[in-house]
PDB file of C-alpha atoms in Angstrom:
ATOM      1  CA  UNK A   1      -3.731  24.381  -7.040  1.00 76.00           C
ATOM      2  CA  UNK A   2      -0.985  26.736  -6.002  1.00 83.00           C
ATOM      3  CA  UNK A   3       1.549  25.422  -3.435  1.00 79.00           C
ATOM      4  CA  UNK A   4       0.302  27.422  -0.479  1.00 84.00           C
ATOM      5  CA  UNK A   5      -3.627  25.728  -1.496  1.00 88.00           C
ATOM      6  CA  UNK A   6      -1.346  22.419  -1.519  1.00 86.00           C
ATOM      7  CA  UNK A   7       0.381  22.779   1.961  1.00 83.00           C
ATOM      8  CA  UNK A   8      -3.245  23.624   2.966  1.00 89.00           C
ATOM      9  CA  UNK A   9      -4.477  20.691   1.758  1.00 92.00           C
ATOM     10  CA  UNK A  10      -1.354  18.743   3.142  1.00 88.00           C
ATOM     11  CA  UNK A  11      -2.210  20.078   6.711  1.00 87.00           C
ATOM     12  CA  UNK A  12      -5.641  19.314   6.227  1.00 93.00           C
ATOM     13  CA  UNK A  13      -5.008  15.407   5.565  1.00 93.00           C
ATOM     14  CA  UNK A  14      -2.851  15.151   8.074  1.00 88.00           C
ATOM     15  CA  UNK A  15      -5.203  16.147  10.412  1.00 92.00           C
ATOM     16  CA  UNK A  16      -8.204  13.902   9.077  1.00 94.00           C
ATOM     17  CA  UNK A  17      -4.915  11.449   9.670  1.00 91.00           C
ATOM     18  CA  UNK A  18      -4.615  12.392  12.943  1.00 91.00           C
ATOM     19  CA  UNK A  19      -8.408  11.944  13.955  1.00 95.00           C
ATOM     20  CA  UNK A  20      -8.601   8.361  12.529  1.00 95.00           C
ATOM     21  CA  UNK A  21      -5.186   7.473  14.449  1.00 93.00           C
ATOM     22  CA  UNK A  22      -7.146   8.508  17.761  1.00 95.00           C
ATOM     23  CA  UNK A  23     -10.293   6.917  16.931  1.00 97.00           C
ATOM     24  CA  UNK A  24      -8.472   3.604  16.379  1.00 97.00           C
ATOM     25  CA  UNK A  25      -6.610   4.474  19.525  1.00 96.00           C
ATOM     26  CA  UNK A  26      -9.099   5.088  21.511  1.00 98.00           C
ATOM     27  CA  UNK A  27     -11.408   2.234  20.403  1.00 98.00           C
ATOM     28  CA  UNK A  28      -8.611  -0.155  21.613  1.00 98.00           C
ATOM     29  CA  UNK A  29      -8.631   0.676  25.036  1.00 98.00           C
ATOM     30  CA  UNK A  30     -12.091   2.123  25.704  1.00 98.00           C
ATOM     31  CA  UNK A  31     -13.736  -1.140  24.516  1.00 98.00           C
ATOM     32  CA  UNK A  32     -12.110  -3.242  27.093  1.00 98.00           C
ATOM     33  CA  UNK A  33     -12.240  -0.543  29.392  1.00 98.00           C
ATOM     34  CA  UNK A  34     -15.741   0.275  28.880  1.00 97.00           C
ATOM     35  CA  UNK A  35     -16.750  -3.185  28.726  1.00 97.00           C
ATOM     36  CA  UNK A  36     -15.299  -3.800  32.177  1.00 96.00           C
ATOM     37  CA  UNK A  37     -16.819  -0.136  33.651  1.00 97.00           C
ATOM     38  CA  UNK A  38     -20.529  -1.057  31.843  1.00 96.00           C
ATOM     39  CA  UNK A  39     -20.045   1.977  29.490  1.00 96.00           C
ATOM     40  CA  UNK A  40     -22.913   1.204  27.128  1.00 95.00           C
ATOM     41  CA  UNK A  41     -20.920   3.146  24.170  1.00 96.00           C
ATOM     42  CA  UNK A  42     -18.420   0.451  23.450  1.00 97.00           C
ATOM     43  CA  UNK A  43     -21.128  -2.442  23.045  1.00 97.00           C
ATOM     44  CA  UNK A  44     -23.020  -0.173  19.628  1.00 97.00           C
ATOM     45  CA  UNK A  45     -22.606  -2.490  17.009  1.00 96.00           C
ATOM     46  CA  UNK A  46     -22.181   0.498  14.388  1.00 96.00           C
ATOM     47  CA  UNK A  47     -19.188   2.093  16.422  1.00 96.00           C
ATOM     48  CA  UNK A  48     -17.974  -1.265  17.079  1.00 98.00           C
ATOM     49  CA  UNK A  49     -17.775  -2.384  13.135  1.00 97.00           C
ATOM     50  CA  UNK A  50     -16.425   1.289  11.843  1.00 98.00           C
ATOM     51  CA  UNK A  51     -13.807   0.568  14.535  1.00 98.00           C
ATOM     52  CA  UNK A  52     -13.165  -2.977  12.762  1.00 98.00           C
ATOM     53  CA  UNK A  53     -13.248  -1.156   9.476  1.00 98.00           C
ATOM     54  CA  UNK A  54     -10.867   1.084  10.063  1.00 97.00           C
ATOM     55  CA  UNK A  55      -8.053  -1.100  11.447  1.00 97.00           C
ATOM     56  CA  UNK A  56      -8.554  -3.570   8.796  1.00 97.00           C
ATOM     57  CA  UNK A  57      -7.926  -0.937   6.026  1.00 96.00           C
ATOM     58  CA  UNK A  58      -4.929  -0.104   8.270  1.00 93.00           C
ATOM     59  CA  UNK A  59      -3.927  -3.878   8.627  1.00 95.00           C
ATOM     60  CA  UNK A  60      -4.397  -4.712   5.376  1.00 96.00           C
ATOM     61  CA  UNK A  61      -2.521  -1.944   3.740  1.00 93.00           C
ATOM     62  CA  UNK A  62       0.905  -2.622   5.523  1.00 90.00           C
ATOM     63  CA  UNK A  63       0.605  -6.101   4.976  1.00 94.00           C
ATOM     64  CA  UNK A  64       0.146  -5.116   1.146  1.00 94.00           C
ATOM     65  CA  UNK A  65       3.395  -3.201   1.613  1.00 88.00           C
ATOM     66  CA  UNK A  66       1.267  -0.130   1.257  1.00 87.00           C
ATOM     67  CA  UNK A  67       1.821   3.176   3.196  1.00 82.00           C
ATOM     68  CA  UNK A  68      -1.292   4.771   4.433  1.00 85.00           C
ATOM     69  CA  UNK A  69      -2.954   6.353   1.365  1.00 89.00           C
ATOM     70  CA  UNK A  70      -3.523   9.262   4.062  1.00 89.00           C
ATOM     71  CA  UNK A  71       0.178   9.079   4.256  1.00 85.00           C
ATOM     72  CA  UNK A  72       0.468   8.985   0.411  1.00 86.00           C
ATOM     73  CA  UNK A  73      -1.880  11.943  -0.064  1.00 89.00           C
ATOM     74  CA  UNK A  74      -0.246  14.302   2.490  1.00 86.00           C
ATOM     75  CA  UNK A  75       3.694  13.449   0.670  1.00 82.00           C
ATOM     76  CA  UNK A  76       1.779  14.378  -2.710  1.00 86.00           C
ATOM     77  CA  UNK A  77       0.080  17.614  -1.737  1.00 87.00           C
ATOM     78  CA  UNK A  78       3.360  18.539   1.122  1.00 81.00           C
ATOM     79  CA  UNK A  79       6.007  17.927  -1.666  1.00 78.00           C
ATOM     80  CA  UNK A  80       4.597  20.466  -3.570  1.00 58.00           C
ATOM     81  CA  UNK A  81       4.339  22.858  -1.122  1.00 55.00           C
ATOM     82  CA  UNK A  82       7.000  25.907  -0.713  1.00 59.00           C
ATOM     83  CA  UNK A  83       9.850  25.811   1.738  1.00 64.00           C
ATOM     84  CA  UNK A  84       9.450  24.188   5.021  1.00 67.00           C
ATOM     85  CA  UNK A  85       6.839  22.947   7.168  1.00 66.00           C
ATOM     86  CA  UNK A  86       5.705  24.727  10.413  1.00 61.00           C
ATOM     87  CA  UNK A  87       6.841  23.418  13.682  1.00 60.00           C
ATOM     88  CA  UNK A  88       3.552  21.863  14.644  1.00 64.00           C
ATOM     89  CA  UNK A  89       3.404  19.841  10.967  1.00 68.00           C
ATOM     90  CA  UNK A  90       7.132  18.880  11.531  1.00 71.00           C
ATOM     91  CA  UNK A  91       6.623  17.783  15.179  1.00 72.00           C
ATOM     92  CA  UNK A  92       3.012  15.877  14.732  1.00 71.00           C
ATOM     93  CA  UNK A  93       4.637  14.426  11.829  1.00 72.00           C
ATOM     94  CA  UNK A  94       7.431  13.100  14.130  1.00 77.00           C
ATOM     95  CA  UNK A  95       4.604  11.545  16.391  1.00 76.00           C
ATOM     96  CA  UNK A  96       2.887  10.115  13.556  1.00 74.00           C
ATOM     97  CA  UNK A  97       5.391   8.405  10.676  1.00 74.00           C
ATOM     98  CA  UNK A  98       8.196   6.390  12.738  1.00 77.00           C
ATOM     99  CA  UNK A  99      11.056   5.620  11.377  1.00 80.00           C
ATOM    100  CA  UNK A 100      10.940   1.642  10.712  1.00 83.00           C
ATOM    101  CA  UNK A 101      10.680  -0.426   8.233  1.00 87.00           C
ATOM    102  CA  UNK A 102       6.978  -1.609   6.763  1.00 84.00           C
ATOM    103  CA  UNK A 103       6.555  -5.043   7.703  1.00 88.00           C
ATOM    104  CA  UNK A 104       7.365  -3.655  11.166  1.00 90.00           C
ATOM    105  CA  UNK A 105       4.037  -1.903  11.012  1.00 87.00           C
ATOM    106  CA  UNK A 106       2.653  -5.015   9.267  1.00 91.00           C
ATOM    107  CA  UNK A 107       3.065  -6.778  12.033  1.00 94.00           C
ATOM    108  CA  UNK A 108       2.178  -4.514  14.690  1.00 93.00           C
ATOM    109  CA  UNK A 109      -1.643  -3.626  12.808  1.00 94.00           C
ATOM    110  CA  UNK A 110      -1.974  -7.284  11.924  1.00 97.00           C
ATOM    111  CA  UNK A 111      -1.700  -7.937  15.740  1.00 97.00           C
ATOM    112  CA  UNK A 112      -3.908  -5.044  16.795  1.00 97.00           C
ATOM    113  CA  UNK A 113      -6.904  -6.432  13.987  1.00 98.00           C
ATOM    114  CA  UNK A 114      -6.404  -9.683  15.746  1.00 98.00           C
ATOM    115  CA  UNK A 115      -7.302  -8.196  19.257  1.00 98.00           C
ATOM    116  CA  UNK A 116     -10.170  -5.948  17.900  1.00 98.00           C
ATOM    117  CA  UNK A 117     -11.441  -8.866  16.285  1.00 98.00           C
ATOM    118  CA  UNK A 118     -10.824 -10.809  19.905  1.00 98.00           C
ATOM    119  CA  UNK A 119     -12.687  -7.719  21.537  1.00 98.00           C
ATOM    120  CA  UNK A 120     -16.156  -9.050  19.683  1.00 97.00           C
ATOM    121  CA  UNK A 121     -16.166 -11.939  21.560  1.00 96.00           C
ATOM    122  CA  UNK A 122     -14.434 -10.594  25.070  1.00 97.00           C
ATOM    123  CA  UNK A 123     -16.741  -7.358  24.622  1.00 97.00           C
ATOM    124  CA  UNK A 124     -20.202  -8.190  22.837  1.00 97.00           C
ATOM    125  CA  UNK A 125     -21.891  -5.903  20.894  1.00 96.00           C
ATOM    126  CA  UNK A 126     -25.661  -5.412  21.520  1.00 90.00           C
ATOM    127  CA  UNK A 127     -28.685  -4.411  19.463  1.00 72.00           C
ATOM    128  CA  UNK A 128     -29.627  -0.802  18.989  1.00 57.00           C
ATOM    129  CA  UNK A 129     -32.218  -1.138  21.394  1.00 57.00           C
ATOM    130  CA  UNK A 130     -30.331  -2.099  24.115  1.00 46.00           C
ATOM    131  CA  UNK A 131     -27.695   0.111  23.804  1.00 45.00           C
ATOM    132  CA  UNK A 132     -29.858   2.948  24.251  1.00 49.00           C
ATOM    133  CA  UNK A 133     -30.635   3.725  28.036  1.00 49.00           C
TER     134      UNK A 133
END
């Protein structure tokens, strides 16, 4: 690959990074918020467990003293990139990677699995069938 295909390829991971980082997001407050507003979304099992899925690879990669292998992939394909990021990689990037130490984070997603796993029992899922209107 050629470093412009890499910094492509950089931008392009860190925006799949970006859409998992608002679907975990977003699951944490729309499933207590849905569950309390009857929004039928939040009880599919399927949503509910990729939701569960994804927070657990999260959880259990910081407590492995892991980064992200998102994160990994986008330092890989950036680092061999030319020159200098654009703005809106250098300021997302700011939003995204904070600087503190891992077991911080360990901590933090190791909490947050706890409550999505709490979430099953405050917020049942339902069957397929009755999720459907």
């Amino acid at each position: 690959m050629t470093a412009n295909q890499n910094l492509l390829a950089a931008n392009a991971v860190l925006a799949a990074h970006l859409v998992v980082i608002n679907f975990n997001l977003f699951g944490l407050f729309a499933v207590p918020l849905g569950g309390w507003l009857g929004w039928r979304f939040v009880r599919v099992a399927w949503w509910r467990w990729l939701h569960l899925a994804s927070m657990a690879v999260v959880a259990v990669q910081a407590v492995a003293g892991r980064a992200c292998f998102l994160t990994i992939l986008q330092d890989d394909l950036a680092g061999a990139g030319p020159g200098r990021p654009p703005l809106i990689v250098r300021v997302v990037n700011r939003l995204v990677y904070w600087p503190v130490p891992l077991w911080v984070f360990a901590i933090i997603y190791v909490a947050l699995l706890a409550y999505v796993v709490a979430l099953f029992w405050l917020v049942p899922v339902t069957s397929g069938k009755a999720a459907r209107p």
